Short mmCIF file of C-alpha atoms and ligand atoms in Angstrom, two decimals:
data_model
loop_
_atom_site.label_atom_id
_atom_site.label_comp_id
_atom_site.label_asym_id
_atom_site.label_seq_id
_atom_site.Cartn_x
_atom_site.Cartn_y
_atom_site.Cartn_z
CA MET A 12 96.58 96.51 112.11
CA ASP A 13 99.98 95.38 113.43
CA ILE A 14 102.67 95.07 110.80
CA GLY A 15 104.66 91.87 110.52
CA PRO A 16 107.44 90.88 112.92
CA ASN A 17 110.27 92.37 110.83
CA GLY A 18 108.47 95.73 110.57
CA ARG A 19 108.71 95.96 106.79
CA VAL A 20 105.81 96.51 104.39
CA ALA A 21 105.65 95.04 100.88
CA LEU A 22 103.16 96.20 98.24
CA ILE A 23 102.50 93.53 95.62
CA THR A 24 100.57 94.38 92.47
CA GLY A 25 98.38 91.56 91.20
CA GLY A 26 98.80 90.12 94.69
CA ASN A 27 95.41 88.42 94.71
CA ARG A 28 96.44 85.30 92.75
CA GLY A 29 99.15 83.43 90.90
CA ILE A 30 102.81 84.32 91.36
CA GLY A 31 101.96 87.58 93.16
CA LEU A 32 100.01 85.80 95.88
CA GLU A 33 102.79 83.24 96.31
CA ILE A 34 105.39 86.04 96.63
CA ALA A 35 103.16 87.49 99.36
CA ARG A 36 103.05 84.12 101.12
CA GLN A 37 106.84 83.77 100.96
CA LEU A 38 107.37 87.33 102.24
CA GLY A 39 104.84 86.66 105.01
CA LEU A 40 106.92 83.67 106.11
CA ARG A 41 109.85 86.10 106.46
CA GLY A 42 107.83 88.42 108.70
CA TYR A 43 106.81 91.10 106.21
CA HIS A 44 103.42 92.76 106.20
CA THR A 45 102.07 92.24 102.70
CA VAL A 46 99.63 94.58 100.98
CA LEU A 47 97.86 92.72 98.21
CA ALA A 48 97.16 95.36 95.58
CA ALA A 49 94.38 94.06 93.37
CA ARG A 50 92.00 95.39 90.74
CA SER A 51 89.20 93.89 92.81
CA GLU A 52 89.65 94.84 96.44
CA ALA A 53 87.22 92.03 97.39
CA LYS A 54 89.46 89.44 95.70
CA GLY A 55 92.52 90.99 97.31
CA GLU A 56 90.87 90.92 100.72
CA ARG A 57 89.85 87.27 100.25
CA SER A 58 93.47 86.32 99.55
CA ALA A 59 94.76 88.49 102.43
CA ARG A 60 92.32 86.68 104.74
CA ASP A 61 93.75 83.34 103.58
CA LEU A 62 97.26 84.59 104.43
CA ARG A 63 96.12 85.84 107.84
CA LYS A 64 94.73 82.35 108.51
CA LEU A 65 98.33 81.14 108.04
CA GLY A 66 99.38 83.58 110.76
CA HIS A 67 100.75 86.20 108.37
CA SER A 68 100.20 89.95 108.52
CA SER A 69 98.42 90.89 105.30
CA SER A 70 95.87 93.38 103.98
CA ALA A 71 94.43 94.42 100.63
CA VAL A 72 94.14 97.64 98.68
CA ALA A 73 92.41 98.50 95.38
CA LEU A 74 94.90 99.18 92.61
CA ASP A 75 94.59 98.96 88.83
CA VAL A 76 97.99 99.51 87.25
CA ALA A 77 96.29 100.97 84.18
CA ASP A 78 94.70 103.69 86.34
CA HIS A 79 97.45 105.94 87.68
CA ALA A 80 95.12 107.75 90.10
CA SER A 81 94.30 104.39 91.71
CA ILE A 82 98.05 103.74 92.13
CA GLU A 83 98.52 107.09 93.92
CA ARG A 84 95.55 106.32 96.19
CA ALA A 85 96.77 102.81 96.99
CA VAL A 86 100.29 103.97 97.90
CA SER A 87 98.95 106.88 99.94
CA ASP A 88 96.52 104.55 101.78
CA THR A 89 99.33 102.07 102.45
CA VAL A 90 101.66 104.73 103.86
CA GLY A 91 98.74 106.22 105.80
CA ALA A 92 97.93 102.86 107.39
CA PHE A 93 101.43 101.48 107.99
CA GLY A 94 103.73 104.52 107.81
CA ARG A 95 106.00 103.02 105.17
CA VAL A 96 106.41 101.03 101.98
CA ASP A 97 109.71 99.18 101.90
CA VAL A 98 109.17 96.81 98.99
CA LEU A 99 107.33 97.14 95.68
CA ILE A 100 106.74 94.02 93.64
CA ASN A 101 105.67 95.02 90.15
CA ASN A 102 104.00 91.69 89.46
CA ALA A 103 100.71 92.59 87.73
CA GLY A 104 100.95 91.56 84.12
CA ILE A 105 99.01 90.42 81.09
CA ALA A 106 99.88 88.25 78.10
CA LEU A 107 97.49 89.01 75.26
CA ASP A 108 99.38 87.55 72.33
CA GLY A 109 101.03 84.32 71.21
CA GLY A 110 101.77 82.60 67.93
CA ASP A 111 98.73 84.29 66.38
CA HIS A 112 100.33 87.74 66.54
CA ARG A 113 102.99 88.29 63.92
CA PRO A 114 105.45 91.19 64.24
CA SER A 115 104.81 91.95 60.55
CA ASP A 116 101.08 92.43 61.22
CA PRO A 117 100.92 94.38 64.47
CA ASP A 118 97.69 94.70 66.42
CA PHE A 119 98.39 98.09 67.99
CA ASP A 120 95.41 97.90 70.34
CA ARG A 121 96.82 94.76 71.92
CA ILE A 122 100.31 96.19 71.91
CA LEU A 123 99.23 99.43 73.64
CA THR A 124 97.14 97.59 76.24
CA THR A 125 100.08 95.31 76.99
CA LEU A 126 102.57 98.17 77.26
CA ASN A 127 100.16 100.12 79.43
CA THR A 128 99.93 97.31 81.95
CA ASN A 129 103.32 95.61 81.86
CA LEU A 130 105.53 98.67 81.39
CA LEU A 131 103.75 101.93 82.24
CA GLY A 132 101.85 100.37 85.16
CA ALA A 133 105.08 99.22 86.77
CA TRP A 134 106.70 102.59 86.03
CA ALA A 135 103.82 104.51 87.63
CA CYS A 136 103.92 102.27 90.71
CA ALA A 137 107.66 102.90 91.08
CA ARG A 138 107.09 106.65 90.76
CA SER A 139 104.52 106.55 93.57
CA VAL A 140 106.57 104.57 96.07
CA LEU A 141 109.95 106.22 95.43
CA PRO A 142 109.42 109.40 97.50
CA HIS A 143 108.67 107.19 100.53
CA MET A 144 111.64 104.91 99.87
CA ARG A 145 113.92 107.91 99.38
CA ALA A 146 112.79 109.46 102.67
CA ALA A 147 113.51 106.15 104.42
CA LYS A 148 116.78 105.59 102.50
CA TYR A 149 115.58 102.02 101.98
CA GLY A 150 113.72 100.31 99.18
CA ARG A 151 113.53 97.16 97.13
CA ILE A 152 111.75 97.24 93.78
CA VAL A 153 111.29 93.98 91.91
CA ASN A 154 110.01 94.02 88.36
CA VAL A 155 108.54 90.65 87.43
CA SER A 156 109.85 90.11 83.93
CA SER A 157 110.20 86.96 81.85
CA ASN A 158 112.70 84.78 80.02
CA MET A 159 110.69 85.97 76.99
CA ALA A 160 112.17 89.46 77.57
CA SER A 161 115.68 88.25 76.88
CA LEU A 162 117.06 89.51 73.55
CA ALA A 163 119.84 86.93 73.82
CA LEU A 164 117.43 84.01 74.29
CA THR A 165 114.81 85.03 71.70
CA SER A 166 114.85 83.35 68.29
CA ASP A 167 111.17 83.07 67.36
CA ALA A 168 108.43 85.49 66.31
CA GLU A 169 105.79 84.67 68.93
CA SER A 170 104.21 87.09 71.41
CA PRO A 171 105.81 90.31 70.18
CA ALA A 172 103.71 92.59 72.40
CA TYR A 173 104.47 90.59 75.54
CA ARG A 174 108.16 90.21 74.75
CA ILE A 175 108.63 93.89 73.92
CA SER A 176 106.74 95.00 77.05
CA LYS A 177 108.97 92.89 79.28
CA ALA A 178 112.18 93.85 77.44
CA ALA A 179 111.21 97.49 78.02
CA LEU A 180 110.51 96.68 81.68
CA ASN A 181 114.07 95.34 81.86
CA MET A 182 115.44 98.65 80.54
CA LEU A 183 113.31 100.51 83.08
CA THR A 184 114.97 98.33 85.72
CA VAL A 185 118.44 99.38 84.57
CA VAL A 186 117.81 103.11 84.30
CA LEU A 187 115.86 103.34 87.56
CA ALA A 188 118.50 101.33 89.41
CA ALA A 189 121.16 103.71 88.11
CA GLU A 190 119.24 106.75 89.34
CA VAL A 191 118.67 105.53 92.91
CA ARG A 192 121.71 103.33 93.56
CA GLU A 193 123.22 105.73 96.14
CA GLU A 194 119.93 106.03 98.05
CA GLY A 195 119.62 102.59 99.62
CA ILE A 196 117.15 101.48 96.94
CA LEU A 197 117.82 98.32 94.92
CA VAL A 198 115.91 97.73 91.68
CA ASN A 199 116.04 94.37 89.92
CA ALA A 200 114.13 92.32 87.37
CA ALA A 201 113.19 88.69 87.97
CA SER A 202 112.04 85.99 85.62
CA PRO A 203 109.80 83.51 87.46
CA GLY A 204 110.20 80.98 84.64
CA TYR A 205 107.36 79.22 82.86
CA THR A 206 105.15 78.72 85.89
CA ARG A 207 101.77 77.05 86.32
CA THR A 208 99.18 79.82 86.90
CA ASP A 209 96.05 81.05 85.14
CA MET A 210 98.40 82.77 82.67
CA SER A 211 100.27 79.53 81.86
CA PRO A 212 97.98 76.62 82.72
CA LYS A 213 100.09 74.08 80.78
CA ALA A 214 103.31 74.88 82.64
CA THR A 215 104.56 72.36 85.18
CA ARG A 216 106.84 74.60 87.26
CA PRO A 217 105.16 75.11 90.64
CA VAL A 218 104.28 78.60 91.76
CA GLU A 219 106.55 78.20 94.82
CA ALA A 220 109.55 77.99 92.46
CA GLY A 221 108.33 80.87 90.29
CA ALA A 222 108.01 83.16 93.31
CA ASP A 223 111.39 82.32 94.83
CA THR A 224 113.65 84.69 92.85
CA PRO A 225 111.34 87.73 93.15
CA THR A 226 111.09 87.06 96.91
CA TRP A 227 114.87 86.78 97.17
CA LEU A 228 115.31 90.12 95.37
CA ALA A 229 112.71 91.74 97.64
CA THR A 230 114.71 90.76 100.71
CA LEU A 231 118.25 91.62 99.53
CA PRO A 232 120.76 92.96 102.05
CA PRO A 233 122.16 96.50 101.50
CA ASP A 234 125.12 95.18 99.51
CA GLY A 235 122.88 93.11 97.22
CA PRO A 236 122.83 93.51 93.44
CA THR A 237 120.94 96.28 91.66
CA GLY A 238 120.06 96.81 88.01
CA GLY A 239 120.21 93.06 87.32
CA PHE A 240 118.01 90.45 85.62
CA PHE A 241 117.76 87.14 87.48
CA TYR A 242 116.28 83.67 87.09
CA GLU A 243 116.70 81.05 89.80
CA ARG A 244 118.74 83.61 91.76
CA SER A 245 121.36 83.77 88.96
CA PRO A 246 121.94 86.42 86.29
CA LEU A 247 120.02 85.88 83.06
CA PRO A 248 121.40 87.24 79.77
CA TRP A 249 119.64 90.43 78.65
N1 NAP B 1 103.15 82.23 84.66
C1 NAP B 1 104.22 82.30 83.87
O1 NAP B 1 104.61 81.31 83.19
C2 NAP B 1 105.03 83.56 83.79
C3 NAP B 1 106.27 83.52 83.16
C4 NAP B 1 107.04 84.66 83.10
C5 NAP B 1 106.58 85.84 83.66
N2 NAP B 1 105.35 85.87 84.27
C6 NAP B 1 104.92 87.14 84.85
O2 NAP B 1 104.59 86.95 86.21
C7 NAP B 1 103.60 87.91 86.61
C8 NAP B 1 102.45 87.19 87.30
O3 NAP B 1 101.88 86.30 86.35
P1 NAP B 1 100.95 85.07 86.75
O4 NAP B 1 101.45 83.91 86.02
O5 NAP B 1 100.76 85.02 88.22
O6 NAP B 1 99.62 85.56 86.03
P2 NAP B 1 98.09 85.47 86.44
O7 NAP B 1 97.81 84.26 87.23
O8 NAP B 1 97.35 85.72 85.17
O9 NAP B 1 97.92 86.74 87.41
C9 NAP B 1 98.08 88.02 86.89
C10 NAP B 1 97.82 89.01 88.01
O10 NAP B 1 98.00 90.33 87.47
C11 NAP B 1 96.85 91.07 87.79
N3 NAP B 1 96.59 92.15 86.84
C12 NAP B 1 96.48 92.09 85.50
N4 NAP B 1 96.21 93.31 85.01
C13 NAP B 1 96.14 94.15 86.08
C14 NAP B 1 95.89 95.53 86.24
N5 NAP B 1 95.60 96.32 85.19
N6 NAP B 1 95.94 96.06 87.47
C15 NAP B 1 96.21 95.29 88.55
N7 NAP B 1 96.42 93.97 88.47
C16 NAP B 1 96.39 93.42 87.24
C17 NAP B 1 95.72 90.06 87.80
O11 NAP B 1 94.59 90.61 88.47
P3 NAP B 1 93.07 90.05 88.22
O12 NAP B 1 92.91 88.87 89.13
O13 NAP B 1 92.22 91.23 88.58
O14 NAP B 1 92.98 89.68 86.77
C18 NAP B 1 96.40 88.93 88.56
O15 NAP B 1 96.41 89.21 89.94
C19 NAP B 1 103.20 88.65 85.32
O16 NAP B 1 103.88 89.88 85.25
C20 NAP B 1 103.67 87.71 84.23
O17 NAP B 1 103.93 88.39 83.02
C21 NAP B 1 104.58 84.77 84.35
#
């Protein structure tokens, strides 16, 4: 398969629906080949077909962020097919708790499942793509975080597992960015904002707006920021 007109390849976890699929659409408009990494390859392929109908270059690969062997396979298949992986969007995420889950009464099963997906899944994906980015001296890693990760903006007790997983993802962003900053690899965290998807059906913010900041961070020039946390293309307090 030909890769997109700008020759760059973006791997998007949870790319089959929601914000991930919209990031893929926005990157496709900019000429990227998008690889929709999805737990169900059939669902990923269905969404990739929809993007191809728009004239974009897109394909799908099976990837479950909770299964590290599947991450290794997906990255290896992507590099095997396209010779490169320039962008990683760590978008796959779950929100298993809300007002029902009190920090004083932790449900460790929910907490571990959430950390496994939202933190360790993103970390394992970064580990798999980094050797290829290092060899190319080019990479953009975008961790899809949340306003709910912000220590400065948090004043209520709701969703402790989700908040803590995304706050930890923010710290991963900072330490990883520090390690690779001299290697042409920029690592940033983005909050999409409270965006209408299956995860947040009551939200009114359209998915186009939610995907804008992650897409911007995926396409940064070499002198762009790294190790930052952004909402609406502006820094968000940690
Ligand atoms: N929507 C919001 O208001 C909002 C606000 C702040 C941050 N976010 C963040 O934005 C990201 C995207 O959320 P969304 O609103 O688009 O949610 P969504 O509509 O629920 O989509 C979540 C995506 O993640 C995938 N996923 C979940 N667990 C996975 C796993 N183990 N392996 C691979 N993929 C997995 C899902 O795949 P399946 O289709 O297989 O389930 C789906 O593609 C998440 O990280 C979320 O925390 C969302």
